[in-house]
mmCIF file with all atom_site columns, C-alpha atoms in Angstrom:
data_model
loop_
_atom_site.group_PDB
_atom_site.id
_atom_site.type_symbol
_atom_site.label_atom_id
_atom_site.label_alt_id
_atom_site.label_comp_id
_atom_site.label_asym_id
_atom_site.label_entity_id
_atom_site.label_seq_id
_atom_site.pdbx_PDB_ins_code
_atom_site.Cartn_x
_atom_site.Cartn_y
_atom_site.Cartn_z
_atom_site.occupancy
_atom_site.B_iso_or_equiv
_atom_site.pdbx_formal_charge
_atom_site.auth_seq_id
_atom_site.auth_comp_id
_atom_site.auth_asym_id
_atom_site.auth_atom_id
_atom_site.pdbx_PDB_model_num
ATOM 1   C CA . UNK A 1 1   ? 30.053 49.258 -8.053  1.00 0.00 ? 1   UNK A CA 1
ATOM 2   C CA . UNK A 1 2   ? 31.357 47.079 -10.880 1.00 0.00 ? 2   UNK A CA 1
ATOM 3   C CA . UNK A 1 3   ? 30.164 43.499 -10.792 1.00 0.00 ? 3   UNK A CA 1
ATOM 4   C CA . UNK A 1 4   ? 32.660 40.902 -11.997 1.00 0.00 ? 4   UNK A CA 1
ATOM 5   C CA . UNK A 1 5   ? 30.512 37.858 -12.736 1.00 0.00 ? 5   UNK A CA 1
ATOM 6   C CA . UNK A 1 6   ? 33.536 35.643 -13.451 1.00 0.00 ? 6   UNK A CA 1
ATOM 7   C CA . UNK A 1 7   ? 34.993 36.348 -9.980  1.00 0.00 ? 7   UNK A CA 1
ATOM 8   C CA . UNK A 1 8   ? 31.605 35.819 -8.344  1.00 0.00 ? 8   UNK A CA 1
ATOM 9   C CA . UNK A 1 9   ? 31.225 32.402 -10.002 1.00 0.00 ? 9   UNK A CA 1
ATOM 10  C CA . UNK A 1 10  ? 34.809 31.516 -8.967  1.00 0.00 ? 10  UNK A CA 1
ATOM 11  C CA . UNK A 1 11  ? 33.859 32.349 -5.382  1.00 0.00 ? 11  UNK A CA 1
ATOM 12  C CA . UNK A 1 12  ? 30.706 30.224 -5.592  1.00 0.00 ? 12  UNK A CA 1
ATOM 13  C CA . UNK A 1 13  ? 32.647 27.285 -6.995  1.00 0.00 ? 13  UNK A CA 1
ATOM 14  C CA . UNK A 1 14  ? 35.202 27.601 -4.194  1.00 0.00 ? 14  UNK A CA 1
ATOM 15  C CA . UNK A 1 15  ? 32.417 27.709 -1.583  1.00 0.00 ? 15  UNK A CA 1
ATOM 16  C CA . UNK A 1 16  ? 30.422 24.692 -2.764  1.00 0.00 ? 16  UNK A CA 1
ATOM 17  C CA . UNK A 1 17  ? 29.345 22.855 0.352   1.00 0.00 ? 17  UNK A CA 1
ATOM 18  C CA . UNK A 1 18  ? 29.269 19.316 -1.038  1.00 0.00 ? 18  UNK A CA 1
ATOM 19  C CA . UNK A 1 19  ? 32.628 17.560 -0.784  1.00 0.00 ? 19  UNK A CA 1
ATOM 20  C CA . UNK A 1 20  ? 34.685 16.750 -2.768  1.00 0.00 ? 20  UNK A CA 1
ATOM 21  C CA . UNK A 1 21  ? 33.445 19.566 -5.011  1.00 0.00 ? 21  UNK A CA 1
ATOM 22  C CA . UNK A 1 22  ? 34.572 22.282 -2.608  1.00 0.00 ? 22  UNK A CA 1
ATOM 23  C CA . UNK A 1 23  ? 38.157 21.109 -2.949  1.00 0.00 ? 23  UNK A CA 1
ATOM 24  C CA . UNK A 1 24  ? 38.207 21.410 -6.756  1.00 0.00 ? 24  UNK A CA 1
ATOM 25  C CA . UNK A 1 25  ? 40.069 24.518 -7.923  1.00 0.00 ? 25  UNK A CA 1
ATOM 26  C CA . UNK A 1 26  ? 37.740 26.882 -9.847  1.00 0.00 ? 26  UNK A CA 1
ATOM 27  C CA . UNK A 1 27  ? 40.025 26.623 -12.895 1.00 0.00 ? 27  UNK A CA 1
ATOM 28  C CA . UNK A 1 28  ? 39.293 22.879 -13.125 1.00 0.00 ? 28  UNK A CA 1
ATOM 29  C CA . UNK A 1 29  ? 35.538 23.444 -13.361 1.00 0.00 ? 29  UNK A CA 1
ATOM 30  C CA . UNK A 1 30  ? 34.154 23.935 -16.854 1.00 0.00 ? 30  UNK A CA 1
ATOM 31  C CA . UNK A 1 31  ? 31.694 26.759 -16.679 1.00 0.00 ? 31  UNK A CA 1
ATOM 32  C CA . UNK A 1 32  ? 29.415 28.579 -19.042 1.00 0.00 ? 32  UNK A CA 1
ATOM 33  C CA . UNK A 1 33  ? 28.026 31.954 -17.958 1.00 0.00 ? 33  UNK A CA 1
ATOM 34  C CA . UNK A 1 34  ? 25.358 33.875 -19.897 1.00 0.00 ? 34  UNK A CA 1
ATOM 35  C CA . UNK A 1 35  ? 24.594 37.528 -19.180 1.00 0.00 ? 35  UNK A CA 1
ATOM 36  C CA . UNK A 1 36  ? 20.869 37.692 -19.948 1.00 0.00 ? 36  UNK A CA 1
ATOM 37  C CA . UNK A 1 37  ? 19.468 40.530 -22.063 1.00 0.00 ? 37  UNK A CA 1
ATOM 38  C CA . UNK A 1 38  ? 16.408 38.948 -23.691 1.00 0.00 ? 38  UNK A CA 1
ATOM 39  C CA . UNK A 1 39  ? 13.693 36.701 -22.238 1.00 0.00 ? 39  UNK A CA 1
ATOM 40  C CA . UNK A 1 40  ? 11.106 34.584 -24.067 1.00 0.00 ? 40  UNK A CA 1
ATOM 41  C CA . UNK A 1 41  ? 8.277  32.959 -22.065 1.00 0.00 ? 41  UNK A CA 1
ATOM 42  C CA . UNK A 1 42  ? 6.609  29.814 -23.439 1.00 0.00 ? 42  UNK A CA 1
ATOM 43  C CA . UNK A 1 43  ? 3.574  27.961 -22.129 1.00 0.00 ? 43  UNK A CA 1
ATOM 44  C CA . UNK A 1 44  ? 2.303  24.838 -23.848 1.00 0.00 ? 44  UNK A CA 1
ATOM 45  C CA . UNK A 1 45  ? 0.692  21.440 -23.637 1.00 0.00 ? 45  UNK A CA 1
ATOM 46  C CA . UNK A 1 46  ? 1.800  17.987 -24.756 1.00 0.00 ? 46  UNK A CA 1
ATOM 47  C CA . UNK A 1 47  ? -0.023 14.684 -24.938 1.00 0.00 ? 47  UNK A CA 1
ATOM 48  C CA . UNK A 1 48  ? 2.771  12.106 -25.064 1.00 0.00 ? 48  UNK A CA 1
ATOM 49  C CA . UNK A 1 49  ? 3.294  10.008 -23.044 1.00 0.00 ? 49  UNK A CA 1
ATOM 50  C CA . UNK A 1 50  ? 0.485  11.660 -21.051 1.00 0.00 ? 50  UNK A CA 1
ATOM 51  C CA . UNK A 1 51  ? -1.259 15.021 -20.994 1.00 0.00 ? 51  UNK A CA 1
ATOM 52  C CA . UNK A 1 52  ? 0.799  17.649 -19.201 1.00 0.00 ? 52  UNK A CA 1
ATOM 53  C CA . UNK A 1 53  ? 1.302  21.372 -19.206 1.00 0.00 ? 53  UNK A CA 1
ATOM 54  C CA . UNK A 1 54  ? 4.681  22.839 -20.056 1.00 0.00 ? 54  UNK A CA 1
ATOM 55  C CA . UNK A 1 55  ? 6.271  26.066 -18.929 1.00 0.00 ? 55  UNK A CA 1
ATOM 56  C CA . UNK A 1 56  ? 9.640  27.244 -20.168 1.00 0.00 ? 56  UNK A CA 1
ATOM 57  C CA . UNK A 1 57  ? 11.719 30.397 -20.290 1.00 0.00 ? 57  UNK A CA 1
ATOM 58  C CA . UNK A 1 58  ? 14.366 30.962 -22.944 1.00 0.00 ? 58  UNK A CA 1
ATOM 59  C CA . UNK A 1 59  ? 17.180 33.361 -22.107 1.00 0.00 ? 59  UNK A CA 1
ATOM 60  C CA . UNK A 1 60  ? 19.350 35.047 -24.720 1.00 0.00 ? 60  UNK A CA 1
ATOM 61  C CA . UNK A 1 61  ? 22.392 37.160 -24.082 1.00 0.00 ? 61  UNK A CA 1
ATOM 62  C CA . UNK A 1 62  ? 26.139 37.534 -24.132 1.00 0.00 ? 62  UNK A CA 1
ATOM 63  C CA . UNK A 1 63  ? 28.713 35.027 -22.915 1.00 0.00 ? 63  UNK A CA 1
ATOM 64  C CA . UNK A 1 64  ? 31.348 36.087 -20.407 1.00 0.00 ? 64  UNK A CA 1
ATOM 65  C CA . UNK A 1 65  ? 34.970 35.935 -21.642 1.00 0.00 ? 65  UNK A CA 1
ATOM 66  C CA . UNK A 1 66  ? 35.464 32.365 -20.368 1.00 0.00 ? 66  UNK A CA 1
ATOM 67  C CA . UNK A 1 67  ? 32.279 31.087 -22.032 1.00 0.00 ? 67  UNK A CA 1
ATOM 68  C CA . UNK A 1 68  ? 30.763 30.160 -25.402 1.00 0.00 ? 68  UNK A CA 1
ATOM 69  C CA . UNK A 1 69  ? 27.094 30.040 -24.330 1.00 0.00 ? 69  UNK A CA 1
ATOM 70  C CA . UNK A 1 70  ? 24.506 32.085 -26.266 1.00 0.00 ? 70  UNK A CA 1
ATOM 71  C CA . UNK A 1 71  ? 21.244 30.768 -24.831 1.00 0.00 ? 71  UNK A CA 1
ATOM 72  C CA . UNK A 1 72  ? 19.721 29.337 -21.681 1.00 0.00 ? 72  UNK A CA 1
ATOM 73  C CA . UNK A 1 73  ? 16.547 27.317 -21.319 1.00 0.00 ? 73  UNK A CA 1
ATOM 74  C CA . UNK A 1 74  ? 14.798 26.923 -17.978 1.00 0.00 ? 74  UNK A CA 1
ATOM 75  C CA . UNK A 1 75  ? 12.097 24.260 -17.989 1.00 0.00 ? 75  UNK A CA 1
ATOM 76  C CA . UNK A 1 76  ? 9.614  24.074 -15.126 1.00 0.00 ? 76  UNK A CA 1
ATOM 77  C CA . UNK A 1 77  ? 8.371  20.608 -14.196 1.00 0.00 ? 77  UNK A CA 1
ATOM 78  C CA . UNK A 1 78  ? 6.890  18.762 -11.221 1.00 0.00 ? 78  UNK A CA 1
ATOM 79  C CA . UNK A 1 79  ? 9.495  17.435 -8.796  1.00 0.00 ? 79  UNK A CA 1
ATOM 80  C CA . UNK A 1 80  ? 9.360  13.903 -10.198 1.00 0.00 ? 80  UNK A CA 1
ATOM 81  C CA . UNK A 1 81  ? 10.262 15.086 -13.715 1.00 0.00 ? 81  UNK A CA 1
ATOM 82  C CA . UNK A 1 82  ? 13.396 17.094 -12.890 1.00 0.00 ? 82  UNK A CA 1
ATOM 83  C CA . UNK A 1 83  ? 16.672 16.355 -14.678 1.00 0.00 ? 83  UNK A CA 1
ATOM 84  C CA . UNK A 1 84  ? 20.303 17.311 -14.177 1.00 0.00 ? 84  UNK A CA 1
ATOM 85  C CA . UNK A 1 85  ? 21.385 20.590 -15.770 1.00 0.00 ? 85  UNK A CA 1
ATOM 86  C CA . UNK A 1 86  ? 23.857 20.537 -18.640 1.00 0.00 ? 86  UNK A CA 1
ATOM 87  C CA . UNK A 1 87  ? 25.540 22.583 -21.337 1.00 0.00 ? 87  UNK A CA 1
ATOM 88  C CA . UNK A 1 88  ? 25.325 21.435 -24.951 1.00 0.00 ? 88  UNK A CA 1
ATOM 89  C CA . UNK A 1 89  ? 28.258 22.528 -27.108 1.00 0.00 ? 89  UNK A CA 1
ATOM 90  C CA . UNK A 1 90  ? 26.401 21.916 -30.385 1.00 0.00 ? 90  UNK A CA 1
ATOM 91  C CA . UNK A 1 91  ? 23.889 24.731 -29.819 1.00 0.00 ? 91  UNK A CA 1
ATOM 92  C CA . UNK A 1 92  ? 25.733 26.701 -27.080 1.00 0.00 ? 92  UNK A CA 1
ATOM 93  C CA . UNK A 1 93  ? 22.802 26.261 -24.698 1.00 0.00 ? 93  UNK A CA 1
ATOM 94  C CA . UNK A 1 94  ? 22.527 25.817 -20.931 1.00 0.00 ? 94  UNK A CA 1
ATOM 95  C CA . UNK A 1 95  ? 19.546 23.661 -19.999 1.00 0.00 ? 95  UNK A CA 1
ATOM 96  C CA . UNK A 1 96  ? 18.136 23.735 -16.471 1.00 0.00 ? 96  UNK A CA 1
ATOM 97  C CA . UNK A 1 97  ? 15.060 21.995 -15.071 1.00 0.00 ? 97  UNK A CA 1
ATOM 98  C CA . UNK A 1 98  ? 13.455 23.637 -12.041 1.00 0.00 ? 98  UNK A CA 1
ATOM 99  C CA . UNK A 1 99  ? 10.578 22.606 -9.851  1.00 0.00 ? 99  UNK A CA 1
ATOM 100 C CA . UNK A 1 100 ? 7.369  24.288 -11.034 1.00 0.00 ? 100 UNK A CA 1
ATOM 101 C CA . UNK A 1 101 ? 7.000  25.661 -7.488  1.00 0.00 ? 101 UNK A CA 1
ATOM 102 C CA . UNK A 1 102 ? 9.921  28.028 -8.254  1.00 0.00 ? 102 UNK A CA 1
ATOM 103 C CA . UNK A 1 103 ? 8.228  29.676 -11.241 1.00 0.00 ? 103 UNK A CA 1
ATOM 104 C CA . UNK A 1 104 ? 7.043  32.764 -9.328  1.00 0.00 ? 104 UNK A CA 1
ATOM 105 C CA . UNK A 1 105 ? 10.491 33.329 -7.835  1.00 0.00 ? 105 UNK A CA 1
ATOM 106 C CA . UNK A 1 106 ? 12.211 33.044 -11.239 1.00 0.00 ? 106 UNK A CA 1
ATOM 107 C CA . UNK A 1 107 ? 9.723  35.475 -12.812 1.00 0.00 ? 107 UNK A CA 1
ATOM 108 C CA . UNK A 1 108 ? 10.486 37.909 -9.997  1.00 0.00 ? 108 UNK A CA 1
ATOM 109 C CA . UNK A 1 109 ? 14.235 37.489 -10.596 1.00 0.00 ? 109 UNK A CA 1
ATOM 110 C CA . UNK A 1 110 ? 13.856 38.131 -14.313 1.00 0.00 ? 110 UNK A CA 1
ATOM 111 C CA . UNK A 1 111 ? 12.429 41.579 -13.539 1.00 0.00 ? 111 UNK A CA 1
ATOM 112 C CA . UNK A 1 112 ? 15.791 42.582 -12.090 1.00 0.00 ? 112 UNK A CA 1
ATOM 113 C CA . UNK A 1 113 ? 18.233 44.720 -14.050 1.00 0.00 ? 113 UNK A CA 1
ATOM 114 C CA . UNK A 1 114 ? 21.178 42.298 -13.924 1.00 0.00 ? 114 UNK A CA 1
ATOM 115 C CA . UNK A 1 115 ? 20.562 38.615 -14.654 1.00 0.00 ? 115 UNK A CA 1
ATOM 116 C CA . UNK A 1 116 ? 22.848 35.711 -15.468 1.00 0.00 ? 116 UNK A CA 1
ATOM 117 C CA . UNK A 1 117 ? 22.565 31.967 -15.681 1.00 0.00 ? 117 UNK A CA 1
ATOM 118 C CA . UNK A 1 118 ? 25.484 29.597 -15.366 1.00 0.00 ? 118 UNK A CA 1
ATOM 119 C CA . UNK A 1 119 ? 26.328 25.925 -15.319 1.00 0.00 ? 119 UNK A CA 1
ATOM 120 C CA . UNK A 1 120 ? 29.464 24.323 -13.926 1.00 0.00 ? 120 UNK A CA 1
ATOM 121 C CA . UNK A 1 121 ? 30.731 20.844 -14.771 1.00 0.00 ? 121 UNK A CA 1
ATOM 122 C CA . UNK A 1 122 ? 33.289 19.316 -12.405 1.00 0.00 ? 122 UNK A CA 1
ATOM 123 C CA . UNK A 1 123 ? 35.955 16.851 -13.612 1.00 0.00 ? 123 UNK A CA 1
ATOM 124 C CA . UNK A 1 124 ? 34.023 13.896 -12.143 1.00 0.00 ? 124 UNK A CA 1
ATOM 125 C CA . UNK A 1 125 ? 30.786 14.839 -13.961 1.00 0.00 ? 125 UNK A CA 1
ATOM 126 C CA . UNK A 1 126 ? 29.019 16.640 -11.089 1.00 0.00 ? 126 UNK A CA 1
ATOM 127 C CA . UNK A 1 127 ? 27.002 19.567 -12.480 1.00 0.00 ? 127 UNK A CA 1
ATOM 128 C CA . UNK A 1 128 ? 25.483 22.614 -10.859 1.00 0.00 ? 128 UNK A CA 1
ATOM 129 C CA . UNK A 1 129 ? 23.467 25.426 -12.415 1.00 0.00 ? 129 UNK A CA 1
ATOM 130 C CA . UNK A 1 130 ? 21.487 28.409 -11.243 1.00 0.00 ? 130 UNK A CA 1
ATOM 131 C CA . UNK A 1 131 ? 20.042 31.782 -12.167 1.00 0.00 ? 131 UNK A CA 1
ATOM 132 C CA . UNK A 1 132 ? 21.289 34.929 -10.438 1.00 0.00 ? 132 UNK A CA 1
ATOM 133 C CA . UNK A 1 133 ? 19.868 38.423 -10.436 1.00 0.00 ? 133 UNK A CA 1
ATOM 134 C CA . UNK A 1 134 ? 20.458 41.809 -8.865  1.00 0.00 ? 134 UNK A CA 1
ATOM 135 C CA . UNK A 1 135 ? 17.958 44.660 -8.701  1.00 0.00 ? 135 UNK A CA 1
#
């Protein structure tokens, strides 16, 4: 079975549950989709403004035809430190912050054969991003 990631993302955009986002045509949503083929795990510590542990996964891969992305960064933080996802044109990077409680699930996903990360930006500034995988 051939998997068309672009069509799958179109379907997800069309099925968004939060109005008015569900009524936005998929073609009006800016999206960046990265097919992941390399994974770099980073664990660290920082002291400013307070001592805290850091956990991050960098994803490298190939952009789909509608995209320019070359890298994804998933940062794991406590719930109170989460931020909105975004795509930065300057370095072609998707940035996503996830609750540290999802780390085990993401590591499990990254063991799958097919992996992709995407971010969508709606005309009104709403953003959505997630990681997908298939065994």
